[in-house]
mmCIF file of C-alpha atoms in Angstrom:
data_model
loop_
_atom_site.group_PDB
_atom_site.id
_atom_site.type_symbol
_atom_site.label_atom_id
_atom_site.label_comp_id
_atom_site.label_asym_id
_atom_site.label_seq_id
_atom_site.Cartn_x
_atom_site.Cartn_y
_atom_site.Cartn_z
ATOM 1 C CA MET E 147 62.693 -31.340 -76.087
ATOM 2 C CA ARG E 148 59.394 -30.494 -77.706
ATOM 3 C CA SER E 149 57.505 -31.888 -74.709
ATOM 4 C CA GLY E 150 59.518 -29.648 -72.380
ATOM 5 C CA ILE E 151 58.769 -26.603 -74.463
ATOM 6 C CA LEU E 152 55.102 -27.592 -74.515
ATOM 7 C CA ALA E 153 55.042 -27.947 -70.760
ATOM 8 C CA VAL E 154 56.619 -24.519 -70.312
ATOM 9 C CA PHE E 155 54.149 -23.034 -72.756
ATOM 10 C CA LEU E 156 51.194 -24.601 -70.963
ATOM 11 C CA ALA E 157 52.529 -23.347 -67.645
ATOM 12 C CA ILE E 158 52.790 -19.810 -69.032
ATOM 13 C CA VAL E 159 49.259 -20.056 -70.427
ATOM 14 C CA ALA E 160 47.948 -21.329 -67.049
ATOM 15 C CA ILE E 161 49.661 -18.508 -65.192
ATOM 16 C CA GLY E 162 48.273 -16.007 -67.678
ATOM 17 C CA LEU E 163 44.770 -17.409 -67.319
ATOM 18 C CA TYR E 164 45.086 -17.359 -63.526
ATOM 19 C CA ALA E 165 46.172 -13.731 -63.692
ATOM 20 C CA CYS E 166 43.139 -12.896 -65.847
ATOM 21 C CA VAL E 167 40.547 -14.574 -63.600
ATOM 22 C CA PHE E 168 39.074 -13.307 -60.342
ATOM 23 C CA ILE E 169 36.214 -14.584 -58.194
ATOM 24 C CA VAL E 170 33.647 -12.426 -56.439
ATOM 25 C CA ASN E 171 32.041 -13.964 -53.328
ATOM 26 C CA PRO E 172 28.362 -13.348 -52.390
ATOM 27 C CA THR E 173 29.526 -11.058 -49.535
ATOM 28 C CA GLN E 174 31.694 -8.936 -51.838
ATOM 29 C CA GLN E 175 31.531 -6.480 -54.692
ATOM 30 C CA ALA E 176 34.527 -5.638 -56.851
ATOM 31 C CA LEU E 177 35.977 -2.716 -58.769
ATOM 32 C CA VAL E 178 38.164 -3.416 -61.802
ATOM 33 C CA LEU E 179 40.811 -0.677 -62.115
ATOM 34 C CA THR E 180 42.648 0.017 -65.354
ATOM 35 C CA PHE E 181 45.872 1.861 -64.557
ATOM 36 C CA GLY E 182 44.219 3.131 -61.341
ATOM 37 C CA LYS E 183 40.968 4.247 -62.960
ATOM 38 C CA ILE E 184 37.662 2.446 -62.388
ATOM 39 C CA ASP E 185 36.817 0.471 -65.485
ATOM 40 C CA LYS E 186 34.089 -1.923 -64.316
ATOM 41 C CA VAL E 187 31.938 -2.627 -61.249
ATOM 42 C CA VAL E 188 31.059 -6.215 -60.401
ATOM 43 C CA THR E 189 28.246 -6.647 -57.866
ATOM 44 C CA GLU E 190 27.139 -10.204 -58.692
ATOM 45 C CA PRO E 191 29.023 -13.219 -57.349
ATOM 46 C CA GLY E 192 30.818 -15.523 -59.750
ATOM 47 C CA LEU E 193 33.838 -15.953 -62.002
ATOM 48 C CA ASN E 194 35.039 -12.867 -63.901
ATOM 49 C CA PHE E 195 37.898 -11.979 -66.256
ATOM 50 C CA LYS E 196 40.289 -9.042 -66.464
ATOM 51 C CA LEU E 197 43.577 -8.114 -67.998
ATOM 52 C CA PRO E 198 46.632 -9.287 -66.069
ATOM 53 C CA ALA E 199 48.445 -6.890 -63.776
ATOM 54 C CA PRO E 200 49.695 -4.259 -64.023
ATOM 55 C CA PHE E 201 47.115 -3.430 -66.700
ATOM 56 C CA GLN E 202 44.110 -4.126 -64.485
ATOM 57 C CA ASN E 203 43.727 -4.642 -60.753
ATOM 58 C CA VAL E 204 40.731 -5.680 -58.642
ATOM 59 C CA VAL E 205 39.614 -3.964 -55.431
ATOM 60 C CA TYR E 206 37.142 -5.878 -53.240
ATOM 61 C CA LEU E 207 34.574 -4.080 -51.097
ATOM 62 C CA ASP E 208 32.297 -5.593 -48.492
ATOM 63 C CA LYS E 209 28.710 -6.026 -49.511
ATOM 64 C CA ARG E 210 27.378 -6.844 -46.019
ATOM 65 C CA ILE E 211 25.968 -4.490 -43.399
ATOM 66 C CA LEU E 212 28.853 -3.066 -41.387
ATOM 67 C CA ASP E 213 28.995 -1.850 -37.789
ATOM 68 C CA LEU E 214 30.264 1.491 -36.556
ATOM 69 C CA ASN E 215 31.022 1.647 -32.815
ATOM 70 C CA MET E 216 31.860 5.117 -31.615
ATOM 71 C CA PRO E 217 33.166 6.258 -28.207
ATOM 72 C CA PRO E 218 30.725 7.894 -25.733
ATOM 73 C CA VAL E 219 29.765 11.473 -26.593
ATOM 74 C CA GLU E 220 28.917 14.175 -24.069
ATOM 75 C CA ALA E 221 25.976 16.371 -25.086
ATOM 76 C CA ILE E 222 23.677 18.964 -23.509
ATOM 77 C CA ALA E 223 19.905 18.466 -23.632
ATOM 78 C CA SER E 224 17.392 21.249 -24.130
ATOM 79 C CA ASP E 225 16.786 21.446 -20.355
ATOM 80 C CA LYS E 226 20.531 22.155 -19.848
ATOM 81 C CA LYS E 227 21.320 18.709 -18.483
ATOM 82 C CA ARG E 228 24.585 17.127 -19.540
ATOM 83 C CA LEU E 229 24.347 13.623 -20.970
ATOM 84 C CA VAL E 230 26.869 10.931 -21.777
ATOM 85 C CA VAL E 231 25.541 9.093 -24.844
ATOM 86 C CA ASP E 232 26.873 5.785 -26.154
ATOM 87 C CA ALA E 233 25.599 5.065 -29.687
ATOM 88 C CA PHE E 234 26.386 2.860 -32.678
ATOM 89 C CA ALA E 235 25.342 2.716 -36.345
ATOM 90 C CA ARG E 236 24.953 0.086 -39.061
ATOM 91 C CA TYR E 237 25.632 0.919 -42.684
ATOM 92 C CA LYS E 238 26.357 -0.586 -46.078
ATOM 93 C CA ILE E 239 28.203 0.509 -49.199
ATOM 94 C CA SER E 240 25.459 1.517 -51.610
ATOM 95 C CA ASP E 241 27.644 3.075 -54.323
ATOM 96 C CA PRO E 242 31.040 1.305 -54.564
ATOM 97 C CA VAL E 243 32.397 3.750 -57.160
ATOM 98 C CA LEU E 244 31.598 6.828 -55.066
ATOM 99 C CA PHE E 245 32.797 5.053 -51.930
ATOM 100 C CA PHE E 246 36.150 4.224 -53.532
ATOM 101 C CA GLN E 247 36.561 7.741 -54.892
ATOM 102 C CA ARG E 248 35.678 9.521 -51.615
ATOM 103 C CA VAL E 249 36.995 7.349 -48.785
ATOM 104 C CA ASN E 250 38.737 4.398 -50.509
ATOM 105 C CA ASN E 251 38.559 2.018 -47.496
ATOM 106 C CA ILE E 252 36.488 0.983 -44.483
ATOM 107 C CA ARG E 253 38.730 2.583 -41.862
ATOM 108 C CA GLU E 254 38.465 6.022 -43.457
ATOM 109 C CA ALA E 255 34.713 5.534 -43.901
ATOM 110 C CA ASN E 256 34.326 4.765 -40.188
ATOM 111 C CA GLN E 257 36.176 7.935 -39.226
ATOM 112 C CA ARG E 258 33.986 10.081 -41.489
ATOM 113 C CA LEU E 259 30.783 8.401 -40.327
ATOM 114 C CA SER E 260 31.809 8.811 -36.689
ATOM 115 C CA THR E 261 32.147 12.558 -37.266
ATOM 116 C CA PHE E 262 28.700 12.726 -38.882
ATOM 117 C CA LEU E 263 27.128 10.678 -36.077
ATOM 118 C CA GLN E 264 28.655 12.776 -33.269
ATOM 119 C CA SER E 265 27.510 15.998 -34.917
ATOM 120 C CA SER E 266 23.979 14.692 -35.477
ATOM 121 C CA LEU E 267 23.756 13.343 -31.922
ATOM 122 C CA ARG E 268 24.685 16.680 -30.367
ATOM 123 C CA SER E 269 22.324 18.547 -32.689
ATOM 124 C CA GLU E 270 19.296 16.342 -32.019
ATOM 125 C CA LEU E 271 19.880 16.013 -28.282
ATOM 126 C CA ALA E 272 20.128 19.799 -27.980
ATOM 127 C CA LYS E 273 16.502 19.957 -29.186
ATOM 128 C CA ALA E 274 15.187 17.301 -26.775
ATOM 129 C CA SER E 275 14.767 17.194 -23.012
ATOM 130 C CA PHE E 276 16.450 14.673 -20.750
ATOM 131 C CA THR E 277 13.126 12.858 -20.194
ATOM 132 C CA ALA E 278 12.522 12.593 -23.945
ATOM 133 C CA VAL E 279 15.974 11.114 -24.515
ATOM 134 C CA VAL E 280 15.748 8.609 -21.692
ATOM 135 C CA ARG E 281 12.097 7.595 -21.897
ATOM 136 C CA ASP E 282 9.489 9.473 -23.931
ATOM 137 C CA ASN E 283 10.818 9.899 -27.494
ATOM 138 C CA ARG E 284 13.963 7.829 -27.765
ATOM 139 C CA SER E 285 12.915 5.917 -30.901
ATOM 140 C CA GLY E 286 11.908 9.149 -32.684
ATOM 141 C CA LEU E 287 15.253 10.751 -31.846
ATOM 142 C CA MET E 288 17.163 7.751 -33.193
ATOM 143 C CA GLU E 289 15.184 7.825 -36.431
ATOM 144 C CA ASN E 290 15.926 11.555 -36.866
ATOM 145 C CA ILE E 291 19.626 10.930 -36.233
ATOM 146 C CA ARG E 292 19.673 8.024 -38.700
ATOM 147 C CA ARG E 293 18.043 10.127 -41.402
ATOM 148 C CA ASP E 294 20.428 13.022 -40.847
ATOM 149 C CA VAL E 295 23.545 10.813 -40.824
ATOM 150 C CA SER E 296 22.326 8.917 -43.899
ATOM 151 C CA ASN E 297 21.881 12.179 -45.815
ATOM 152 C CA SER E 298 25.414 13.252 -44.922
ATOM 153 C CA ALA E 299 26.871 9.818 -45.704
ATOM 154 C CA SER E 300 25.187 9.534 -49.108
ATOM 155 C CA GLU E 301 27.941 11.687 -50.608
ATOM 156 C CA LEU E 302 30.373 8.941 -49.559
ATOM 157 C CA GLY E 303 28.393 6.190 -51.296
ATOM 158 C CA ILE E 304 27.150 4.893 -47.929
ATOM 159 C CA GLU E 305 23.608 4.128 -46.773
ATOM 160 C CA VAL E 306 23.025 4.220 -43.004
ATOM 161 C CA VAL E 307 20.648 1.396 -42.130
ATOM 162 C CA ASP E 308 20.186 1.968 -38.399
ATOM 163 C CA VAL E 309 21.322 4.131 -35.492
ATOM 164 C CA LYS E 310 20.849 3.040 -31.875
ATOM 165 C CA ILE E 311 21.554 4.723 -28.532
ATOM 166 C CA ARG E 312 22.890 2.078 -26.178
ATOM 167 C CA ARG E 313 23.038 4.279 -23.113
ATOM 168 C CA ALA E 314 22.142 7.841 -22.209
ATOM 169 C CA ASP E 315 23.206 8.717 -18.668
ATOM 170 C CA LEU E 316 24.153 11.719 -16.643
ATOM 171 C CA PRO E 317 27.858 12.270 -15.971
ATOM 172 C CA GLU E 318 29.245 10.432 -12.955
ATOM 173 C CA ALA E 319 29.311 13.524 -10.707
ATOM 174 C CA ASN E 320 25.698 14.407 -11.573
ATOM 175 C CA SER E 321 24.622 10.797 -11.087
ATOM 176 C CA GLN E 322 26.157 10.679 -7.624
ATOM 177 C CA ALA E 323 24.408 13.932 -6.671
ATOM 178 C CA ILE E 324 21.074 12.601 -7.944
ATOM 179 C CA TYR E 325 21.556 9.295 -6.121
ATOM 180 C CA ALA E 326 22.359 11.196 -2.910
ATOM 181 C CA ARG E 327 19.235 13.339 -3.321
ATOM 182 C CA MET E 328 17.111 10.279 -4.035
ATOM 183 C CA GLN E 329 18.548 8.553 -0.974
ATOM 184 C CA THR E 330 17.783 11.613 1.176
ATOM 185 C CA GLU E 331 14.207 11.725 -0.124
ATOM 186 C CA ARG E 332 13.725 8.002 0.552
ATOM 187 C CA GLN E 333 15.121 8.429 4.060
ATOM 188 C CA ARG E 334 12.781 11.370 4.686
ATOM 189 C CA GLU E 335 9.814 9.323 3.470
ATOM 190 C CA ALA E 336 10.916 6.412 5.653
ATOM 191 C CA THR E 337 11.173 8.714 8.682
ATOM 192 C CA GLU E 338 7.688 10.081 8.008
ATOM 193 C CA LEU E 339 6.291 6.581 7.661
ATOM 194 C CA ARG E 340 7.979 5.485 10.893
ATOM 195 C CA ALA E 341 6.601 8.561 12.707
ATOM 196 C CA GLN E 342 3.100 7.861 11.387
ATOM 197 C CA GLY E 343 3.429 4.223 12.406
ATOM 198 C CA GLU E 344 4.636 5.169 15.873
ATOM 199 C CA GLU E 345 1.750 7.608 16.269
ATOM 200 C CA GLN E 346 -0.704 4.954 15.172
ATOM 201 C CA ALA E 347 0.907 2.444 17.558
ATOM 202 C CA ARG E 348 0.630 4.881 20.486
ATOM 203 C CA ARG E 349 -3.009 5.528 19.603
ATOM 204 C CA ILE E 350 -3.740 1.794 19.500
ATOM 205 C CA ARG E 351 -1.869 1.166 22.777
ATOM 206 C CA SER E 352 -3.728 4.030 24.476
ATOM 207 C CA ARG E 353 -7.078 2.682 23.264
ATOM 208 C CA ALA E 354 -6.129 -0.833 24.385
ATOM 209 C CA ASP E 355 -4.991 0.413 27.829
ATOM 210 C CA ARG E 356 -8.216 2.388 28.245
ATOM 211 C CA ASN E 357 -10.321 -0.598 27.243
ATOM 212 C CA ALA E 358 -8.331 -2.828 29.613
ATOM 213 C CA THR E 359 -8.822 -0.353 32.470
ATOM 214 C CA VAL E 360 -12.536 -0.185 31.765
ATOM 215 C CA LEU E 361 -12.810 -3.973 31.582
ATOM 216 C CA VAL E 362 -10.902 -4.445 34.861
ATOM 217 C CA ALA E 363 -12.986 -1.770 36.594
ATOM 218 C CA GLU E 364 -16.219 -3.312 35.347
ATOM 219 C CA ALA E 365 -15.012 -6.774 36.389
ATOM 220 C CA LYS E 366 -14.125 -5.495 39.885
ATOM 221 C CA ARG E 367 -17.479 -3.733 40.132
ATOM 222 C CA ASP E 368 -19.333 -6.884 39.142
ATOM 223 C CA ALA E 369 -17.186 -8.920 41.539
ATOM 224 C CA GLU E 370 -17.938 -6.543 44.420
ATOM 225 C CA ILE E 371 -21.618 -6.617 43.588
ATOM 226 C CA MET E 372 -21.599 -10.413 43.504
ATOM 227 C CA ARG E 373 -19.543 -10.546 46.690
ATOM 228 C CA GLY E 374 -21.997 -8.171 48.391
ATOM 229 C CA VAL E 375 -24.935 -10.254 47.205
ATOM 230 C CA GLY E 376 -23.191 -13.377 48.515
ATOM 231 C CA ASP E 377 -22.422 -11.776 51.863
ATOM 232 C CA ALA E 378 -25.995 -10.588 52.138
ATOM 233 C CA GLU E 379 -27.250 -14.070 51.342
ATOM 234 C CA ARG E 380 -24.846 -15.573 53.860
ATOM 235 C CA ASN E 381 -25.905 -13.113 56.563
ATOM 236 C CA LYS E 382 -29.544 -13.843 55.761
ATOM 237 C CA ILE E 383 -28.887 -17.568 56.096
ATOM 238 C CA PHE E 384 -27.073 -17.014 59.389
ATOM 239 C CA ALA E 385 -29.851 -14.750 60.622
ATOM 240 C CA ASP E 386 -32.502 -17.291 59.660
ATOM 241 C CA ALA E 387 -30.529 -20.038 61.381
ATOM 242 C CA TYR E 388 -30.129 -17.924 64.511
ATOM 243 C CA GLY E 389 -33.841 -17.177 64.546
ATOM 244 C CA VAL E 390 -34.748 -20.860 64.304
ATOM 245 C CA ASP E 391 -32.466 -22.034 67.186
ATOM 246 C CA PRO E 392 -30.185 -19.442 68.814
ATOM 247 C CA ASP E 393 -28.581 -22.017 71.143
ATOM 248 C CA PHE E 394 -27.617 -24.353 68.314
ATOM 249 C CA PHE E 395 -26.355 -21.426 66.255
ATOM 250 C CA ALA E 396 -24.183 -20.282 69.207
ATOM 251 C CA PHE E 397 -22.896 -23.846 69.592
ATOM 252 C CA TYR E 398 -22.098 -24.143 65.861
ATOM 253 C CA ARG E 399 -20.258 -20.820 65.757
ATOM 254 C CA SER E 400 -18.236 -21.802 68.860
ATOM 255 C CA MET E 401 -17.227 -25.060 67.203
ATOM 256 C CA GLN E 402 -16.036 -23.098 64.137
ATOM 257 C CA ALA E 403 -14.070 -20.778 66.433
ATOM 258 C CA TYR E 404 -12.445 -23.762 68.179
ATOM 259 C CA GLU E 405 -11.520 -25.296 64.808
ATOM 260 C CA ALA E 406 -9.987 -22.051 63.558
ATOM 261 C CA GLY E 407 -8.259 -21.071 66.792
ATOM 262 C CA LEU E 408 -6.970 -24.412 68.088
ATOM 263 C CA ARG E 409 -5.222 -25.803 65.010
ATOM 264 C CA GLN E 410 -2.038 -27.859 65.280
ATOM 265 C CA GLY E 411 1.085 -25.774 65.463
ATOM 266 C CA ASP E 412 2.552 -23.174 67.718
ATOM 267 C CA THR E 413 -0.775 -21.489 68.550
ATOM 268 C CA SER E 414 -0.843 -20.074 72.079
ATOM 269 C CA LEU E 415 -3.922 -18.527 73.709
ATOM 270 C CA VAL E 416 -3.646 -16.539 76.909
ATOM 271 C CA LEU E 417 -7.217 -16.508 78.251
ATOM 272 C CA SER E 418 -8.895 -16.889 81.646
ATOM 273 C CA PRO E 419 -10.260 -20.419 82.236
ATOM 274 C CA ASP E 420 -13.711 -19.029 83.005
ATOM 275 C CA SER E 421 -13.753 -17.022 79.781
ATOM 276 C CA SER E 422 -16.891 -17.341 77.659
ATOM 277 C CA PHE E 423 -14.687 -18.756 74.846
ATOM 278 C CA PHE E 424 -14.320 -22.014 76.881
ATOM 279 C CA ARG E 425 -17.916 -22.253 78.068
ATOM 280 C CA TYR E 426 -18.536 -25.454 76.051
ATOM 281 C CA PHE E 427 -15.411 -27.023 77.583
ATOM 282 C CA ASN E 428 -16.794 -26.532 81.107
ATOM 283 C CA ASP E 429 -20.465 -27.159 80.392
ATOM 284 C CA PRO E 430 -21.938 -28.849 77.273
ATOM 285 C CA MET E 431 -24.952 -26.620 77.667
ATOM 286 C CA GLY E 432 -22.971 -23.435 77.164
ATOM 287 C CA ALA E 433 -21.510 -22.480 80.578
ATOM 288 C CA ASP E 434 -24.022 -19.787 81.500
ATOM 289 C CA GLY E 435 -26.567 -22.319 82.801
ATOM 290 C CA ASN E 436 -29.336 -20.759 80.755
ATOM 291 C CA ALA E 437 -29.684 -23.603 78.261
ATOM 292 C CA GLU E 438 -32.555 -25.835 79.492
ATOM 293 C CA GLY E 439 -35.244 -28.100 78.166
ATOM 294 C CA THR E 440 -35.507 -28.311 74.488
ATOM 295 C CA SER E 441 -32.357 -26.335 73.955
ATOM 296 C CA GLY E 442 -30.359 -28.934 75.786
ATOM 297 C CA ALA E 443 -31.930 -31.631 73.730
ATOM 298 C CA ARG E 444 -31.049 -29.843 70.581
ATOM 299 C CA LEU E 445 -27.419 -29.467 71.704
ATOM 300 C CA GLN E 446 -27.110 -33.107 72.633
ATOM 301 C CA ALA E 447 -28.485 -34.312 69.348
ATOM 302 C CA PRO E 448 -25.518 -33.181 67.335
ATOM 303 C CA ALA E 449 -23.159 -34.575 69.985
ATOM 304 C CA ALA E 450 -24.815 -37.953 69.655
ATOM 305 C CA GLN E 451 -24.309 -37.874 65.922
#
């Protein structure tokens, strides 16, 4: 009986001790509330003691850096251009007592911070141009926004660690108009380049055609000159040969005429038998009977060969 009572007593003591003990993790900080009022703040991890409920309760708050993702915000830059800005912030609970008194939980804190961030974004972007937001001074703008949001959030017990702009674009309709204008400009530049290339090509073709015409004309001129020189040389050779032995030259030219005119085939000649063309057929001396002496000897010598 006594052992049963002892066991019950020990169980009650264990339950009481369990109700009086709470553990704070390294990622947490805790508020000990006495009848709903803050009695103690615990920021260090470890084992801690409190009165059992309902006398004292423990509220745990996150000690880590938290993220705030907000929906895209539409703002107007100083050069009257509309922008769609997608931004986010990182913050931590710097004063747990003030945080619990002002916003009580993370969800409410995110809503309040989102309001501060939207207001600061619109205010800062209204002072900057579109080029500054997109390219020139983006980091400076984000630092100004972070400082402004952090000042507003300090009354909530929150410290804003960082603010970043993920994306800053023109609205879809403006973007399409800009893309169309850019495409038109690129097409115009391409047309100009093609026209310049075509003009250059025509100039090169014209120069090449002119050079080719000049080369062909010069080649024909040189060929005619060489042909004339050759003909002159040939005529000189023929003239020299005729001067040396006119009878042999007449015989040689007649043999060439026979070779050219009496080839195999369907060649037909309608000539008188006593024509001068056939004088060497009728008389080896040349038909006219004028070839005598040495001339006859000269004509017979080739025949003997």
